[in-house]
Amino acid sequence: MLADLGEDARALAGGHSLIPMMKLRLATPTHLVDLGGVADLKFIRADGGDIVIGAMTTQHDLIASDLLSSKVPILRETALAVADPQVRYVGTLGGNVANGDPGNDMPAVMLCLGAVYEVAGKAAGRRIAARDFYQGAYFTALEPGEILTAVRIPVPAAGHGYAYEKLKRKIGDYATAAAAVVLTMHGGKVASCSIGLTNVAETPLWAEEAAKILVGSALDPATVKKAVAAAEAITSPAADARGPARYRTKMAGVMLARALARARERAAA
Ligand SMILES: Cc1cc2nc3c(=O)[nH]c(=O)nc-3n(C[C@H](O)[C@H](O)[C@H](O)COP(=O)(O)OP(=O)(O)OC[C@H]3O[C@@H](n4cnc5c(N)ncnc54)[C@H](O)[C@@H]3O)c2cc1C
C-alpha cells in the first residue's frame, strides 16, 4: 500500500513521533498505513549469533525481555531512558530508529552495537548497516515505499561492559547529549570498544576514532581524555533550549567519560 500510495503516505507505528509532528503541521501525510495489525513485525528472537527484533516491538517489550537483559543489556538500559512509561508502552523500536530524529536514543546504540536494519518494499528485501542508514535529520537510506521490518544485532561478547549515559533536563525529555559504550577487557586492558553519541549532530554519531584511541589502554585518565576530545571533535550540535552548541559538545564528552567508567566496572577483567 505504501508503495502504491506514493511518497506522501506514511507508515504509522506507535504514533508517538508522527502524531506530534502532524499536530505541528511538520508532517502532512496524505495517507497513514497502520503497521499495528501486522503481527509478524512484533517479536524478539535469537538467530545464530544475532538477536533479531521486529520493528513493532515496543520499548516496553525491550525492557521486559529476559533474552535482551541477558544478551544485550544496553538495550534495556537505553529503553528505560526513553521518554516515560506511557510513551514506552506504545512507541516502537522500528519507529524510533526509522524516524531519523537525531534526538532519539536508540539509533546511537544501534551504531555502537553494529546493528543491521532489515528493510522490505515492493522489490526484494535488503539489509542496511545502521552505520550507513542516517543521512541527515529525518533523512535515512529508506526509499519511498520501504519499511523497516526488523533490527538485527550481533550479540556482544560474553562479559562485555556497557553503559548508556544520557543528560536530560527532566523525565520525558530528549537528550541534551548522550553516549553509548560497549567494550571488552582482557588482562586489564581494553580489547574492543565501540561508542555512539546521541543528539549532538544532525545524525547519531559512531565515534570510531575515539574508540580506537582506547583499545589497548587501561582506561587511564590521560587516554580517556584523548578519546573524549576525539569524540567531542566530531560533534556539531544545534544550539537550542537544551543549551548552546559548545555546552552540548562538552556534555557529550562528560557522558562518554561516565559511560566508559560504568562500562569498565561491568566488564569482566
Ligand atoms: C513526550 C515524548 C517524549 C519522548 N521522548 C523520547 C526520548 O527521550 N527518547 C527517544 O528516543 N524518543 C522519545 N520519544 C519518541 C518515542 O520514543 C517514539 O515513540 C519513537 O521515536 C517513534 O516510535 P513510534 O512507534 O511512536 O513511531 P511513529 O510515531 O508511528 O513513527 C515515526 C516515524 O517513523 C516512521 N516509521 C515508523 N515505523 C516504521 C517502520 N517500521 N518502517 C519505516 N518507517 C517507520 C513513520 O512513518 C514516522 O515517519 C518521545 C515521544 C514523546 C511523545
PDB file of N, CA, C and O and ligand atoms in Angstrom, residues 10-18 35 55 59 81-83 87 90-92 94-96 98-99 103-105 142 147-148 166 172-174, ligand 1:
ATOM      1  N   ARG A  10       2.486   7.678   4.808  1.00  0.00           N
ATOM      2  CA  ARG A  10       3.463   7.341   5.859  1.00  0.00           C
ATOM      3  C   ARG A  10       2.988   6.129   6.637  1.00  0.00           C
ATOM      4  O   ARG A  10       1.796   5.946   6.882  1.00  0.00           O
ATOM      5  N   ALA A  11       3.973   5.322   7.046  1.00  0.00           N
ATOM      6  CA  ALA A  11       3.682   4.206   7.956  1.00  0.00           C
ATOM      7  C   ALA A  11       3.392   4.798   9.339  1.00  0.00           C
ATOM      8  O   ALA A  11       4.024   5.770   9.755  1.00  0.00           O
ATOM      9  N   LEU A  12       2.430   4.210  10.021  1.00  0.00           N
ATOM     10  CA  LEU A  12       2.125   4.608  11.397  1.00  0.00           C
ATOM     11  C   LEU A  12       2.472   3.431  12.304  1.00  0.00           C
ATOM     12  O   LEU A  12       1.926   2.335  12.139  1.00  0.00           O
ATOM     13  N   ALA A  13       3.386   3.671  13.254  1.00  0.00           N
ATOM     14  CA  ALA A  13       3.733   2.608  14.217  1.00  0.00           C
ATOM     15  C   ALA A  13       3.073   2.975  15.549  1.00  0.00           C
ATOM     16  O   ALA A  13       1.854   2.901  15.668  1.00  0.00           O
ATOM     17  N   GLY A  14       3.854   3.427  16.548  1.00  0.00           N
ATOM     18  CA  GLY A  14       3.252   3.826  17.821  1.00  0.00           C
ATOM     19  C   GLY A  14       2.618   5.211  17.764  1.00  0.00           C
ATOM     20  O   GLY A  14       1.832   5.595  18.629  1.00  0.00           O
ATOM     21  N   GLY A  15       2.992   5.993  16.757  1.00  0.00           N
ATOM     22  CA  GLY A  15       2.423   7.331  16.575  1.00  0.00           C
ATOM     23  C   GLY A  15       2.985   8.382  17.526  1.00  0.00           C
ATOM     24  O   GLY A  15       2.573   9.536  17.483  1.00  0.00           O
ATOM     25  N   HIS A  16       3.969   8.015  18.365  1.00  0.00           N
ATOM     26  CA  HIS A  16       4.432   8.969  19.371  1.00  0.00           C
ATOM     27  C   HIS A  16       5.478   9.957  18.864  1.00  0.00           C
ATOM     28  O   HIS A  16       5.872  10.858  19.590  1.00  0.00           O
ATOM     29  N   SER A  17       5.922   9.803  17.641  1.00  0.00           N
ATOM     30  CA  SER A  17       6.693  10.855  16.976  1.00  0.00           C
ATOM     31  C   SER A  17       5.852  11.457  15.855  1.00  0.00           C
ATOM     32  O   SER A  17       5.830  12.673  15.662  1.00  0.00           O
ATOM     33  N   LEU A  18       5.163  10.593  15.110  1.00  0.00           N
ATOM     34  CA  LEU A  18       4.441  11.058  13.916  1.00  0.00           C
ATOM     35  C   LEU A  18       3.237  11.941  14.271  1.00  0.00           C
ATOM     36  O   LEU A  18       3.051  13.009  13.658  1.00  0.00           O
ATOM     37  N   LEU A  35       0.796   0.000  10.829  1.00  0.00           N
ATOM     38  CA  LEU A  35       1.527  -1.278  10.896  1.00  0.00           C
ATOM     39  C   LEU A  35       1.078  -2.115  12.096  1.00  0.00           C
ATOM     40  O   LEU A  35       1.528  -3.242  12.273  1.00  0.00           O
ATOM     41  N   ALA A  55      10.177  -4.772  14.063  1.00  0.00           N
ATOM     42  CA  ALA A  55      10.054  -3.310  14.107  1.00  0.00           C
ATOM     43  C   ALA A  55       8.946  -2.843  15.053  1.00  0.00           C
ATOM     44  O   ALA A  55       9.061  -1.789  15.674  1.00  0.00           O
ATOM     45  N   GLN A  59       9.056  -0.256  23.100  1.00  0.00           N
ATOM     46  CA  GLN A  59      10.179  -0.002  24.008  1.00  0.00           C
ATOM     47  C   GLN A  59       9.928  -0.705  25.344  1.00  0.00           C
ATOM     48  O   GLN A  59      10.859  -1.185  25.987  1.00  0.00           O
ATOM     49  N   ALA A  81      15.677   4.876  29.431  1.00  0.00           N
ATOM     50  CA  ALA A  81      15.992   6.312  29.365  1.00  0.00           C
ATOM     51  C   ALA A  81      15.115   7.037  28.345  1.00  0.00           C
ATOM     52  O   ALA A  81      15.193   8.256  28.191  1.00  0.00           O
ATOM     53  N   VAL A  82      14.271   6.299  27.612  1.00  0.00           N
ATOM     54  CA  VAL A  82      13.411   6.911  26.596  1.00  0.00           C
ATOM     55  C   VAL A  82      12.139   7.434  27.264  1.00  0.00           C
ATOM     56  O   VAL A  82      11.403   6.671  27.910  1.00  0.00           O
ATOM     57  N   ALA A  83      11.881   8.694  27.109  1.00  0.00           N
ATOM     58  CA  ALA A  83      10.589   9.294  27.476  1.00  0.00           C
ATOM     59  C   ALA A  83      10.108   8.835  28.854  1.00  0.00           C
ATOM     60  O   ALA A  83      10.817   8.957  29.851  1.00  0.00           O
ATOM     61  N   VAL A  87       4.801   6.578  26.996  1.00  0.00           N
ATOM     62  CA  VAL A  87       5.344   6.572  25.630  1.00  0.00           C
ATOM     63  C   VAL A  87       5.916   5.196  25.311  1.00  0.00           C
ATOM     64  O   VAL A  87       5.719   4.652  24.223  1.00  0.00           O
ATOM     65  N   VAL A  90       3.779   2.253  23.963  1.00  0.00           N
ATOM     66  CA  VAL A  90       3.225   2.345  22.605  1.00  0.00           C
ATOM     67  C   VAL A  90       4.319   2.576  21.549  1.00  0.00           C
ATOM     68  O   VAL A  90       4.255   2.033  20.450  1.00  0.00           O
ATOM     69  N   GLY A  91       5.314   3.379  21.897  1.00  0.00           N
ATOM     70  CA  GLY A  91       6.385   3.688  20.939  1.00  0.00           C
ATOM     71  C   GLY A  91       7.183   2.434  20.613  1.00  0.00           C
ATOM     72  O   GLY A  91       7.468   1.609  21.480  1.00  0.00           O
ATOM     73  N   THR A  92       7.551   2.285  19.343  1.00  0.00           N
ATOM     74  CA  THR A  92       8.204   1.055  18.888  1.00  0.00           C
ATOM     75  C   THR A  92       9.688   1.265  18.600  1.00  0.00           C
ATOM     76  O   THR A  92      10.128   2.391  18.324  1.00  0.00           O
ATOM     77  N   GLY A  94      11.116   0.086  15.900  1.00  0.00           N
ATOM     78  CA  GLY A  94      11.190   0.426  14.474  1.00  0.00           C
ATOM     79  C   GLY A  94      10.954   1.907  14.235  1.00  0.00           C
ATOM     80  O   GLY A  94      11.688   2.552  13.489  1.00  0.00           O
ATOM     81  N   GLY A  95       9.930   2.455  14.889  1.00  0.00           N
ATOM     82  CA  GLY A  95       9.648   3.890  14.731  1.00  0.00           C
ATOM     83  C   GLY A  95      10.789   4.736  15.270  1.00  0.00           C
ATOM     84  O   GLY A  95      11.163   5.755  14.675  1.00  0.00           O
ATOM     85  N   ASN A  96      11.369   4.288  16.354  1.00  0.00           N
ATOM     86  CA  ASN A  96      12.448   5.066  16.977  1.00  0.00           C
ATOM     87  C   ASN A  96      13.678   5.133  16.078  1.00  0.00           C
ATOM     88  O   ASN A  96      14.292   6.199  15.932  1.00  0.00           O
ATOM     89  N   ALA A  98      13.754   4.292  12.686  1.00  0.00           N
ATOM     90  CA  ALA A  98      13.485   4.641  11.278  1.00  0.00           C
ATOM     91  C   ALA A  98      13.176   6.123  11.094  1.00  0.00           C
ATOM     92  O   ALA A  98      13.309   6.658  10.002  1.00  0.00           O
ATOM     93  N   ASN A  99      12.770   6.777  12.177  1.00  0.00           N
ATOM     94  CA  ASN A  99      12.314   8.159  12.094  1.00  0.00           C
ATOM     95  C   ASN A  99      13.420   9.122  11.640  1.00  0.00           C
ATOM     96  O   ASN A  99      13.165  10.113  10.980  1.00  0.00           O
ATOM     97  N   GLY A 103      17.401  13.189  17.988  1.00  0.00           N
ATOM     98  CA  GLY A 103      17.147  13.168  19.426  1.00  0.00           C
ATOM     99  C   GLY A 103      16.770  11.793  19.947  1.00  0.00           C
ATOM    100  O   GLY A 103      16.789  11.560  21.154  1.00  0.00           O
ATOM    101  N   ASN A 104      16.409  10.885  19.069  1.00  0.00           N
ATOM    102  CA  ASN A 104      16.007   9.553  19.537  1.00  0.00           C
ATOM    103  C   ASN A 104      17.215   8.801  20.099  1.00  0.00           C
ATOM    104  O   ASN A 104      18.333   8.927  19.585  1.00  0.00           O
ATOM    105  N   ASP A 105      16.953   8.006  21.136  1.00  0.00           N
ATOM    106  CA  ASP A 105      18.055   7.368  21.851  1.00  0.00           C
ATOM    107  C   ASP A 105      18.566   6.087  21.199  1.00  0.00           C
ATOM    108  O   ASP A 105      19.751   5.767  21.300  1.00  0.00           O
ATOM    109  N   LEU A 142      16.171   4.762   3.760  1.00  0.00           N
ATOM    110  CA  LEU A 142      14.914   4.133   3.322  1.00  0.00           C
ATOM    111  C   LEU A 142      14.410   4.817   2.056  1.00  0.00           C
ATOM    112  O   LEU A 142      14.370   6.047   1.984  1.00  0.00           O
ATOM    113  N   ILE A 147       9.652  -0.179   4.202  1.00  0.00           N
ATOM    114  CA  ILE A 147       9.578  -0.099   5.664  1.00  0.00           C
ATOM    115  C   ILE A 147      10.698  -0.939   6.273  1.00  0.00           C
ATOM    116  O   ILE A 147      11.214  -1.861   5.646  1.00  0.00           O
ATOM    117  N   LEU A 148      11.012  -0.562   7.495  1.00  0.00           N
ATOM    118  CA  LEU A 148      11.952  -1.362   8.271  1.00  0.00           C
ATOM    119  C   LEU A 148      11.146  -2.485   8.919  1.00  0.00           C
ATOM    120  O   LEU A 148      10.094  -2.216   9.522  1.00  0.00           O
ATOM    121  N   LYS A 166      22.823   9.407  29.666  1.00  0.00           N
ATOM    122  CA  LYS A 166      22.010  10.436  28.993  1.00  0.00           C
ATOM    123  C   LYS A 166      21.810  11.620  29.923  1.00  0.00           C
ATOM    124  O   LYS A 166      21.356  11.446  31.059  1.00  0.00           O
ATOM    125  N   GLY A 172      11.269  12.374  30.549  1.00  0.00           N
ATOM    126  CA  GLY A 172      10.473  12.549  29.336  1.00  0.00           C
ATOM    127  C   GLY A 172      11.130  13.455  28.318  1.00  0.00           C
ATOM    128  O   GLY A 172      10.586  13.685  27.248  1.00  0.00           O
ATOM    129  N   ASP A 173      12.325  13.980  28.650  1.00  0.00           N
ATOM    130  CA  ASP A 173      12.982  14.891  27.713  1.00  0.00           C
ATOM    131  C   ASP A 173      13.950  14.122  26.814  1.00  0.00           C
ATOM    132  O   ASP A 173      14.480  13.073  27.187  1.00  0.00           O
ATOM    133  N   TYR A 174      14.153  14.684  25.623  1.00  0.00           N
ATOM    134  CA  TYR A 174      15.187  14.161  24.740  1.00  0.00           C
ATOM    135  C   TYR A 174      16.551  14.544  25.323  1.00  0.00           C
ATOM    136  O   TYR A 174      16.658  15.436  26.163  1.00  0.00           O
TER     137      TYR A 174
HETATM  138  C1  LIG B   1       6.572  13.118  25.275  1.00  0.00           C
HETATM  139  C2  LIG B   1       7.501  12.306  24.423  1.00  0.00           C
HETATM  140  C3  LIG B   1       8.815  12.165  24.823  1.00  0.00           C
HETATM  141  C4  LIG B   1       9.690  11.398  24.063  1.00  0.00           C
HETATM  142  N1  LIG B   1      10.995  11.266  24.486  1.00  0.00           N
HETATM  143  C5  LIG B   1      11.821  10.460  23.821  1.00  0.00           C
HETATM  144  C6  LIG B   1      13.139  10.238  24.265  1.00  0.00           C
HETATM  145  O1  LIG B   1      13.571  10.728  25.295  1.00  0.00           O
HETATM  146  N2  LIG B   1      13.940   9.430  23.532  1.00  0.00           N
HETATM  147  C7  LIG B   1      13.511   8.820  22.390  1.00  0.00           C
HETATM  148  O2  LIG B   1      14.274   8.083  21.778  1.00  0.00           O
HETATM  149  N3  LIG B   1      12.264   9.016  21.935  1.00  0.00           N
HETATM  150  C8  LIG B   1      11.416   9.812  22.612  1.00  0.00           C
HETATM  151  N4  LIG B   1      10.142   9.998  22.149  1.00  0.00           N
HETATM  152  C9  LIG B   1       9.767   9.396  20.866  1.00  0.00           C
HETATM  153  C10 LIG B   1       9.208   7.997  21.074  1.00  0.00           C
HETATM  154  O3  LIG B   1      10.236   7.126  21.513  1.00  0.00           O
HETATM  155  C11 LIG B   1       8.574   7.486  19.783  1.00  0.00           C
HETATM  156  O4  LIG B   1       7.657   6.505  20.160  1.00  0.00           O
HETATM  157  C12 LIG B   1       9.516   6.879  18.771  1.00  0.00           C
HETATM  158  O5  LIG B   1      10.553   7.737  18.438  1.00  0.00           O
HETATM  159  C13 LIG B   1       8.792   6.608  17.467  1.00  0.00           C
HETATM  160  O6  LIG B   1       8.207   5.371  17.528  1.00  0.00           O
HETATM  161  P1  LIG B   1       6.700   5.196  17.144  1.00  0.00           P
HETATM  162  O7  LIG B   1       6.455   3.733  17.161  1.00  0.00           O
HETATM  163  O8  LIG B   1       5.870   6.023  18.050  1.00  0.00           O
HETATM  164  O9  LIG B   1       6.664   5.709  15.631  1.00  0.00           O
HETATM  165  P2  LIG B   1       5.673   6.648  14.846  1.00  0.00           P
HETATM  166  O10 LIG B   1       5.484   7.929  15.542  1.00  0.00           O
HETATM  167  O11 LIG B   1       4.450   5.898  14.463  1.00  0.00           O
HETATM  168  O12 LIG B   1       6.548   6.858  13.526  1.00  0.00           O
HETATM  169  C14 LIG B   1       7.659   7.714  13.493  1.00  0.00           C
HETATM  170  C15 LIG B   1       8.197   7.834  12.063  1.00  0.00           C
HETATM  171  O13 LIG B   1       8.807   6.610  11.675  1.00  0.00           O
HETATM  172  C16 LIG B   1       8.125   6.030  10.559  1.00  0.00           C
HETATM  173  N5  LIG B   1       8.035   4.599  10.842  1.00  0.00           N
HETATM  174  C17 LIG B   1       7.512   4.013  11.934  1.00  0.00           C
HETATM  175  N6  LIG B   1       7.697   2.684  11.882  1.00  0.00           N
HETATM  176  C18 LIG B   1       8.356   2.446  10.722  1.00  0.00           C
HETATM  177  C19 LIG B   1       8.847   1.263  10.097  1.00  0.00           C
HETATM  178  N7  LIG B   1       8.708   0.053  10.657  1.00  0.00           N
HETATM  179  N8  LIG B   1       9.485   1.387   8.910  1.00  0.00           N
HETATM  180  C20 LIG B   1       9.620   2.599   8.336  1.00  0.00           C
HETATM  181  N9  LIG B   1       9.195   3.755   8.882  1.00  0.00           N
HETATM  182  C21 LIG B   1       8.569   3.672  10.066  1.00  0.00           C
HETATM  183  C22 LIG B   1       6.758   6.708  10.493  1.00  0.00           C
HETATM  184  O14 LIG B   1       6.251   6.741   9.183  1.00  0.00           O
HETATM  185  C23 LIG B   1       7.100   8.094  11.014  1.00  0.00           C
HETATM  186  O15 LIG B   1       7.647   8.868   9.988  1.00  0.00           O
HETATM  187  C24 LIG B   1       9.239  10.761  22.875  1.00  0.00           C
HETATM  188  C25 LIG B   1       7.910  10.915  22.481  1.00  0.00           C
HETATM  189  C26 LIG B   1       7.048  11.672  23.229  1.00  0.00           C
HETATM  190  C27 LIG B   1       5.615  11.809  22.788  1.00  0.00           C
END
